[in-house]
mmCIF file of C-alpha atoms and ligand atoms in Angstrom:
data_model
loop_
_atom_site.group_PDB
_atom_site.id
_atom_site.type_symbol
_atom_site.label_atom_id
_atom_site.label_comp_id
_atom_site.label_asym_id
_atom_site.label_seq_id
_atom_site.Cartn_x
_atom_site.Cartn_y
_atom_site.Cartn_z
ATOM 1 C CA MET A 848 -10.662 -12.734 -24.430
ATOM 2 C CA THR A 849 -11.814 -9.136 -23.809
ATOM 3 C CA GLU A 850 -9.033 -6.794 -22.825
ATOM 4 C CA ARG A 851 -9.120 -5.645 -19.231
ATOM 5 C CA LYS A 852 -10.034 -1.978 -18.902
ATOM 6 C CA LYS A 853 -7.814 0.540 -17.179
ATOM 7 C CA VAL A 854 -8.988 1.097 -13.594
ATOM 8 C CA THR A 855 -9.891 4.730 -12.926
ATOM 9 C CA VAL A 856 -10.732 6.664 -9.783
ATOM 10 C CA PRO A 857 -14.488 6.866 -10.622
ATOM 11 C CA ASP A 858 -14.532 3.040 -10.831
ATOM 12 C CA LEU A 859 -13.883 2.916 -7.075
ATOM 13 C CA ALA A 860 -17.109 4.744 -6.213
ATOM 14 C CA ALA A 861 -19.060 2.705 -8.767
ATOM 15 C CA TRP A 862 -17.710 -0.545 -7.332
ATOM 16 C CA ARG A 863 -18.574 0.519 -3.798
ATOM 17 C CA GLU A 864 -22.081 1.354 -4.996
ATOM 18 C CA GLY A 865 -22.454 -1.967 -6.818
ATOM 19 C CA GLY A 866 -20.950 -4.053 -4.013
ATOM 20 C CA ARG A 867 -17.950 -5.218 -6.045
ATOM 21 C CA ARG A 868 -15.000 -5.695 -3.704
ATOM 22 C CA ILE A 869 -11.752 -3.897 -4.450
ATOM 23 C CA SER A 870 -8.321 -5.577 -4.331
ATOM 24 C CA MET A 871 -5.136 -3.637 -3.687
ATOM 25 C CA ILE A 872 -1.574 -4.913 -3.237
ATOM 26 C CA THR A 873 1.723 -3.104 -2.799
ATOM 27 C CA ALA A 874 4.501 -3.171 -5.384
ATOM 28 C CA TYR A 875 7.698 -1.180 -5.481
ATOM 29 C CA ASP A 876 9.338 -1.955 -8.822
ATOM 30 C CA TYR A 877 8.638 -2.497 -12.522
ATOM 31 C CA THR A 878 8.877 -6.310 -12.590
ATOM 32 C CA PHE A 879 6.517 -6.999 -9.713
ATOM 33 C CA ALA A 880 4.128 -4.238 -10.799
ATOM 34 C CA ARG A 881 3.818 -6.063 -14.161
ATOM 35 C CA LEU A 882 3.205 -9.383 -12.418
ATOM 36 C CA VAL A 883 0.559 -8.246 -9.940
ATOM 37 C CA ASP A 884 -1.127 -6.289 -12.724
ATOM 38 C CA LEU A 885 -1.261 -9.396 -14.930
ATOM 39 C CA ALA A 886 -2.905 -11.149 -11.985
ATOM 40 C CA GLY A 887 -5.752 -8.640 -12.224
ATOM 41 C CA VAL A 888 -5.380 -6.568 -9.066
ATOM 42 C CA ASP A 889 -7.457 -3.346 -9.064
ATOM 43 C CA MET A 890 -5.027 -1.010 -7.316
ATOM 44 C CA ILE A 891 -1.262 -1.028 -6.795
ATOM 45 C CA LEU A 892 -0.002 0.873 -3.785
ATOM 46 C CA VAL A 893 3.587 2.057 -3.875
ATOM 47 C CA GLY A 894 3.530 1.953 -0.104
ATOM 48 C CA ASP A 895 5.965 3.532 2.297
ATOM 49 C CA SER A 896 6.150 -0.021 3.682
ATOM 50 C CA LEU A 897 9.043 -0.190 1.226
ATOM 51 C CA ALA A 898 11.071 1.348 4.055
ATOM 52 C CA MET A 899 10.732 -2.002 5.827
ATOM 53 C CA VAL A 900 10.528 -4.627 3.068
ATOM 54 C CA VAL A 901 12.908 -3.004 0.555
ATOM 55 C CA GLN A 902 15.174 -0.801 2.673
ATOM 56 C CA GLY A 903 15.288 -2.953 5.829
ATOM 57 C CA GLU A 904 14.193 -0.228 8.262
ATOM 58 C CA ARG A 905 12.308 -1.013 11.514
ATOM 59 C CA ASN A 906 9.385 1.211 10.612
ATOM 60 C CA THR A 907 8.232 3.494 7.789
ATOM 61 C CA ILE A 908 9.504 6.758 9.239
ATOM 62 C CA PRO A 909 12.929 7.000 7.509
ATOM 63 C CA VAL A 910 11.835 6.761 3.845
ATOM 64 C CA ASP A 911 11.737 10.170 2.143
ATOM 65 C CA LEU A 912 9.904 11.747 -0.789
ATOM 66 C CA ASP A 913 12.803 11.362 -3.268
ATOM 67 C CA GLU A 914 12.926 7.634 -2.545
ATOM 68 C CA MET A 915 9.150 7.258 -2.852
ATOM 69 C CA ALA A 916 9.223 9.219 -6.118
ATOM 70 C CA TYR A 917 11.846 6.828 -7.514
ATOM 71 C CA HIS A 918 9.736 3.755 -6.709
ATOM 72 C CA VAL A 919 6.529 5.364 -8.045
ATOM 73 C CA ARG A 920 8.393 6.007 -11.321
ATOM 74 C CA CYS A 921 9.530 2.352 -11.525
ATOM 75 C CA VAL A 922 5.988 1.066 -10.938
ATOM 76 C CA ALA A 923 4.392 3.595 -13.290
ATOM 77 C CA ARG A 924 6.693 2.434 -16.104
ATOM 78 C CA ALA A 925 4.889 -0.912 -15.962
ATOM 79 C CA ARG A 926 1.886 0.946 -17.481
ATOM 80 C CA THR A 927 -0.550 -1.089 -15.472
ATOM 81 C CA LYS A 928 -4.289 -1.517 -15.856
ATOM 82 C CA ALA A 929 -4.393 -1.221 -12.075
ATOM 83 C CA LEU A 930 -4.711 2.223 -10.528
ATOM 84 C CA VAL A 931 -1.327 3.292 -9.130
ATOM 85 C CA VAL A 932 -1.418 5.000 -5.721
ATOM 86 C CA GLY A 933 1.704 6.699 -4.369
ATOM 87 C CA ASP A 934 2.191 6.893 -0.613
ATOM 88 C CA LEU A 935 3.190 10.242 0.870
ATOM 89 C CA PRO A 936 6.013 9.447 3.311
ATOM 90 C CA PHE A 937 6.460 10.837 6.807
ATOM 91 C CA GLY A 938 7.644 14.442 6.661
ATOM 92 C CA SER A 939 6.250 15.138 3.191
ATOM 93 C CA TYR A 940 2.816 16.456 4.241
ATOM 94 C CA GLN A 941 2.680 17.028 7.997
ATOM 95 C CA ALA A 942 4.100 20.577 7.942
ATOM 96 C CA SER A 943 1.295 22.283 5.995
ATOM 97 C CA ALA A 944 -1.424 21.825 3.393
ATOM 98 C CA GLN A 945 0.860 23.526 0.889
ATOM 99 C CA GLN A 946 3.626 21.016 1.562
ATOM 100 C CA ALA A 947 1.064 18.217 1.129
ATOM 101 C CA VAL A 948 -0.027 19.587 -2.263
ATOM 102 C CA GLU A 949 3.571 20.022 -3.455
ATOM 103 C CA SER A 950 4.552 16.501 -2.394
ATOM 104 C CA SER A 951 1.449 15.085 -4.074
ATOM 105 C CA ILE A 952 2.249 16.918 -7.306
ATOM 106 C CA ARG A 953 5.723 15.380 -7.197
ATOM 107 C CA LEU A 954 4.341 11.829 -7.001
ATOM 108 C CA MET A 955 1.759 12.539 -9.726
ATOM 109 C CA LYS A 956 4.529 13.807 -12.023
ATOM 110 C CA GLU A 957 6.292 10.453 -11.495
ATOM 111 C CA GLY A 958 3.186 8.568 -12.625
ATOM 112 C CA ALA A 959 0.968 8.098 -9.561
ATOM 113 C CA GLU A 960 -2.751 8.343 -10.298
ATOM 114 C CA ALA A 961 -3.684 9.080 -6.676
ATOM 115 C CA VAL A 962 -1.817 9.661 -3.436
ATOM 116 C CA LYS A 963 -2.325 8.200 0.029
ATOM 117 C CA LEU A 964 -1.646 9.851 3.359
ATOM 118 C CA GLU A 965 -2.164 8.852 6.977
ATOM 119 C CA GLY A 966 -4.450 10.500 9.517
ATOM 120 C CA GLY A 967 -7.991 11.754 9.896
ATOM 121 C CA VAL A 968 -9.143 14.936 11.608
ATOM 122 C CA THR A 969 -5.610 16.340 11.777
ATOM 123 C CA VAL A 970 -4.950 16.038 8.030
ATOM 124 C CA ALA A 971 -8.445 16.929 6.778
ATOM 125 C CA SER A 972 -7.389 20.368 5.516
ATOM 126 C CA SER A 973 -4.465 18.810 3.627
ATOM 127 C CA ILE A 974 -6.723 16.205 2.011
ATOM 128 C CA ALA A 975 -9.072 19.041 0.962
ATOM 129 C CA ALA A 976 -6.177 21.061 -0.471
ATOM 130 C CA ILE A 977 -4.768 18.100 -2.431
ATOM 131 C CA THR A 978 -8.237 17.247 -3.735
ATOM 132 C CA ALA A 979 -8.742 20.895 -4.744
ATOM 133 C CA ALA A 980 -5.578 20.538 -6.838
ATOM 134 C CA ASP A 981 -7.420 17.751 -8.710
ATOM 135 C CA ILE A 982 -5.335 15.005 -7.184
ATOM 136 C CA PRO A 983 -7.313 11.997 -5.939
ATOM 137 C CA VAL A 984 -6.548 11.119 -2.321
ATOM 138 C CA VAL A 985 -6.806 7.823 -0.467
ATOM 139 C CA GLY A 986 -6.969 8.323 3.309
ATOM 140 C CA HIS A 987 -5.488 5.926 5.877
ATOM 141 C CA ILE A 988 -6.805 5.629 9.424
ATOM 142 C CA GLY A 989 -6.531 3.263 12.394
ATOM 143 C CA LEU A 990 -3.078 1.773 12.811
ATOM 144 C CA THR A 991 -1.159 4.456 10.938
ATOM 145 C CA PRO A 992 2.438 3.183 10.796
ATOM 146 C CA GLN A 993 3.906 6.700 10.613
ATOM 147 C CA SER A 994 2.488 7.219 14.140
ATOM 148 C CA TYR A 995 4.772 4.393 15.335
ATOM 149 C CA HIS A 996 6.192 6.311 18.289
ATOM 150 C CA ARG A 997 2.878 7.804 19.444
ATOM 151 C CA MET A 998 1.230 4.368 19.301
ATOM 152 C CA GLY A 999 4.206 2.681 21.033
ATOM 153 C CA GLY A 1000 4.739 0.360 18.042
ATOM 154 C CA HIS A 1001 2.490 -1.179 15.403
ATOM 155 C CA ARG A 1002 -0.543 -1.667 17.655
ATOM 156 C CA VAL A 1003 -4.201 -2.413 16.918
ATOM 157 C CA GLN A 1004 -6.259 0.799 17.361
ATOM 158 C CA GLY A 1005 -9.891 1.402 18.313
ATOM 159 C CA ARG A 1006 -10.080 -1.167 21.076
ATOM 160 C CA THR A 1007 -10.833 1.491 23.681
ATOM 161 C CA ALA A 1008 -13.635 4.034 23.767
ATOM 162 C CA GLY A 1009 -12.950 7.735 23.432
ATOM 163 C CA PHE A 1010 -12.035 10.703 21.302
ATOM 164 C CA GLU A 1011 -8.303 10.508 21.966
ATOM 165 C CA PRO A 1012 -6.126 9.332 19.024
ATOM 166 C CA GLY A 1013 -6.699 5.592 18.668
ATOM 167 C CA GLY A 1014 -10.051 5.689 20.525
ATOM 168 C CA ARG A 1015 -13.120 4.170 18.888
ATOM 169 C CA GLU A 1016 -15.148 7.385 18.624
ATOM 170 C CA ARG A 1017 -12.084 9.241 17.348
ATOM 171 C CA LEU A 1018 -11.678 6.709 14.551
ATOM 172 C CA LEU A 1019 -15.288 7.282 13.494
ATOM 173 C CA GLU A 1020 -14.553 11.024 13.492
ATOM 174 C CA ASP A 1021 -11.384 10.416 11.477
ATOM 175 C CA ALA A 1022 -13.306 8.394 8.891
ATOM 176 C CA HIS A 1023 -15.911 11.151 8.486
ATOM 177 C CA ALA A 1024 -13.194 13.822 8.258
ATOM 178 C CA VAL A 1025 -11.417 11.892 5.485
ATOM 179 C CA GLU A 1026 -14.688 11.394 3.615
ATOM 180 C CA GLN A 1027 -15.804 15.004 3.975
ATOM 181 C CA SER A 1028 -12.468 16.389 2.821
ATOM 182 C CA GLY A 1029 -12.967 14.691 -0.528
ATOM 183 C CA ALA A 1030 -10.935 11.468 -0.367
ATOM 184 C CA CYS A 1031 -11.929 8.861 -2.952
ATOM 185 C CA ALA A 1032 -11.300 5.918 -0.588
ATOM 186 C CA VAL A 1033 -9.886 5.203 2.849
ATOM 187 C CA VAL A 1034 -7.566 2.463 4.071
ATOM 188 C CA ILE A 1035 -8.543 1.150 7.502
ATOM 189 C CA GLU A 1036 -5.644 -0.637 9.151
ATOM 190 C CA GLY A 1037 -5.412 -2.656 12.350
ATOM 191 C CA VAL A 1038 -8.820 -2.124 13.965
ATOM 192 C CA PRO A 1039 -11.404 -4.566 15.368
ATOM 193 C CA LEU A 1040 -13.626 -5.942 12.625
ATOM 194 C CA ASP A 1041 -16.859 -4.562 14.120
ATOM 195 C CA LEU A 1042 -15.440 -1.014 14.087
ATOM 196 C CA ALA A 1043 -14.311 -1.394 10.451
ATOM 197 C CA ALA A 1044 -17.821 -2.642 9.622
ATOM 198 C CA GLU A 1045 -19.383 0.360 11.372
ATOM 199 C CA ILE A 1046 -17.130 2.802 9.519
ATOM 200 C CA THR A 1047 -17.865 1.065 6.196
ATOM 201 C CA ASP A 1048 -21.563 1.375 6.920
ATOM 202 C CA LYS A 1049 -21.361 5.053 7.901
ATOM 203 C CA VAL A 1050 -19.142 6.513 5.174
ATOM 204 C CA SER A 1051 -20.015 6.640 1.487
ATOM 205 C CA ILE A 1052 -16.487 6.173 0.119
ATOM 206 C CA PRO A 1053 -14.918 2.708 -0.318
ATOM 207 C CA THR A 1054 -13.056 1.364 2.710
ATOM 208 C CA ILE A 1055 -10.021 -0.806 2.042
ATOM 209 C CA GLY A 1056 -9.053 -2.949 4.988
ATOM 210 C CA ILE A 1057 -5.823 -4.479 6.238
ATOM 211 C CA GLY A 1058 -6.149 -6.212 9.570
ATOM 212 C CA ALA A 1059 -9.673 -4.801 9.699
ATOM 213 C CA GLY A 1060 -11.818 -7.871 9.043
ATOM 214 C CA PRO A 1061 -14.006 -8.914 6.127
ATOM 215 C CA HIS A 1062 -16.629 -6.153 6.069
ATOM 216 C CA CYS A 1063 -14.676 -3.446 4.222
ATOM 217 C CA SER A 1064 -15.337 -2.541 0.580
ATOM 218 C CA GLY A 1065 -11.936 -3.954 -0.357
ATOM 219 C CA GLN A 1066 -8.716 -5.404 1.010
ATOM 220 C CA VAL A 1067 -5.042 -4.510 0.752
ATOM 221 C CA LEU A 1068 -1.947 -6.526 1.643
ATOM 222 C CA VAL A 1069 1.777 -5.977 1.396
ATOM 223 C CA MET A 1070 3.118 -7.967 -1.584
ATOM 224 C CA HIS A 1071 5.989 -9.473 0.403
ATOM 225 C CA ASP A 1072 3.487 -10.992 2.854
ATOM 226 C CA VAL A 1073 1.241 -12.361 0.076
ATOM 227 C CA LEU A 1074 4.187 -13.957 -1.723
ATOM 228 C CA GLY A 1075 5.905 -15.211 1.425
ATOM 229 C CA LEU A 1076 9.107 -13.293 0.722
ATOM 230 C CA CYS A 1077 9.879 -12.277 4.312
ATOM 231 C CA GLU A 1078 10.629 -14.258 7.445
ATOM 232 C CA ALA A 1079 8.017 -12.486 9.552
ATOM 233 C CA GLU A 1080 4.412 -13.682 9.472
ATOM 234 C CA PHE A 1081 1.483 -11.633 10.730
ATOM 235 C CA ARG A 1082 -2.002 -12.581 11.898
ATOM 236 C CA PHE A 1083 -3.595 -9.983 9.584
ATOM 237 C CA ALA A 1084 -1.756 -11.235 6.493
ATOM 238 C CA LYS A 1085 -1.964 -14.410 4.418
ATOM 239 C CA LYS A 1086 0.952 -16.133 2.701
ATOM 240 C CA TYR A 1087 -0.437 -17.259 -0.674
ATOM 241 C CA ALA A 1088 2.967 -18.549 -1.862
ATOM 242 C CA ASP A 1089 6.357 -19.431 -0.392
ATOM 243 C CA LEU A 1090 8.713 -17.496 -2.644
ATOM 244 C CA ARG A 1091 11.293 -17.226 0.118
ATOM 245 C CA THR A 1092 11.895 -20.968 -0.066
ATOM 246 C CA ALA A 1093 11.734 -20.883 -3.869
ATOM 247 C CA VAL A 1094 14.362 -18.111 -4.030
ATOM 248 C CA ILE A 1095 16.684 -19.834 -1.548
ATOM 249 C CA ASP A 1096 16.335 -23.210 -3.336
ATOM 250 C CA ALA A 1097 16.919 -21.743 -6.814
ATOM 251 C CA THR A 1098 19.923 -19.717 -5.679
ATOM 252 C CA SER A 1099 21.462 -22.636 -3.825
ATOM 253 C CA SER A 1100 21.074 -24.844 -6.962
ATOM 254 C CA PHE A 1101 22.939 -22.168 -8.927
ATOM 255 C CA VAL A 1102 25.695 -22.036 -6.295
ATOM 256 C CA ASP A 1103 26.027 -25.854 -6.325
ATOM 257 C CA GLU A 1104 26.251 -25.988 -10.135
ATOM 258 C CA VAL A 1105 28.880 -23.227 -10.232
ATOM 259 C CA ARG A 1106 30.951 -24.996 -7.582
ATOM 260 C CA GLY A 1107 30.484 -28.365 -9.300
ATOM 261 C CA GLY A 1108 31.501 -26.959 -12.694
ATOM 262 C CA THR A 1109 28.215 -27.981 -14.346
ATOM 263 C CA TRP A 1110 27.104 -24.401 -15.043
ATOM 264 C CA PRO A 1111 27.243 -23.193 -17.741
ATOM 265 C CA ASP A 1112 26.821 -26.266 -19.968
ATOM 266 C CA LEU A 1113 27.454 -26.203 -23.712
ATOM 267 C CA ASP A 1114 23.780 -25.386 -24.472
ATOM 268 C CA HIS A 1115 24.225 -22.080 -22.685
ATOM 269 C CA SER A 1116 27.668 -21.241 -24.140
ATOM 270 C CA PHE A 1117 28.688 -19.525 -27.401
ATOM 271 C CA SER A 1118 31.010 -21.071 -29.994
HETATM 272 O O1 LIG B 895 2.683 1.330 3.016
HETATM 273 C C1 LIG B 895 1.863 0.409 2.918
HETATM 274 O O2 LIG B 895 2.155 -0.694 2.435
HETATM 275 C C2 LIG B 895 0.525 0.661 3.416
HETATM 276 C C3 LIG B 895 -0.425 -0.501 3.457
HETATM 277 C C4 LIG B 895 -0.113 -1.334 4.630
HETATM 278 C C5 LIG B 895 -1.832 -0.053 3.447
HETATM 279 O O3 LIG B 895 0.222 1.743 3.787
#
């Protein structure tokens, strides 16, 4: 069997050019990063979604840069073939382009190979500054979870016309701004599939969709949704396994055996 090659940033452009679709999944620790890498995923996103699925927050706003840096370090230690992208959390890049560069450097020092940040027109100068520091950037437009309060929750964007944030024309502008500032790819989240298709057609960089239909250059999902680890189920996600049930069943068997005195047996004991 030929060994899988390390995924690099230039591969993304080549794959877009050649029509090969890109897969990305989130992971937040060493063990799961190893597993999803073995499965052959192209990109691992250490997403700020960890605020919700790891830390139990209602949205992604509370997680900070120190916490993201810790999880990037855990994932990077898995030395994956997949490209590791570190998410810049809320408050780590909004203040200035300089802050954005410094936060990006921090995640790169922990082992990220690219960073991701949310927004279009409003963060274009920060994307350009990070790129000028030789740090690859993945943009993120549409339903940007860090805009939770402005959007009034996690709401599908681009359903109405206009240049206001969340309007269809604005999202096209955002996509162009991200592309022109030098991003190597852009996540499109929570938009109607025809708009995601139009953006994919109009920009030259790969588009990676989540809740954005089948016409993007690639797809991303949160690992907990793919593995069925959480109670919540979403229309935009697919549960490829039911690990929640598996974890509950395995743990309850352990509890029963401890209570029944059948664990540990002699095979698992030392003499
Ligand atoms: O943080 C995250 O997991 C993300 C994906 C939903 C794209 O940004």
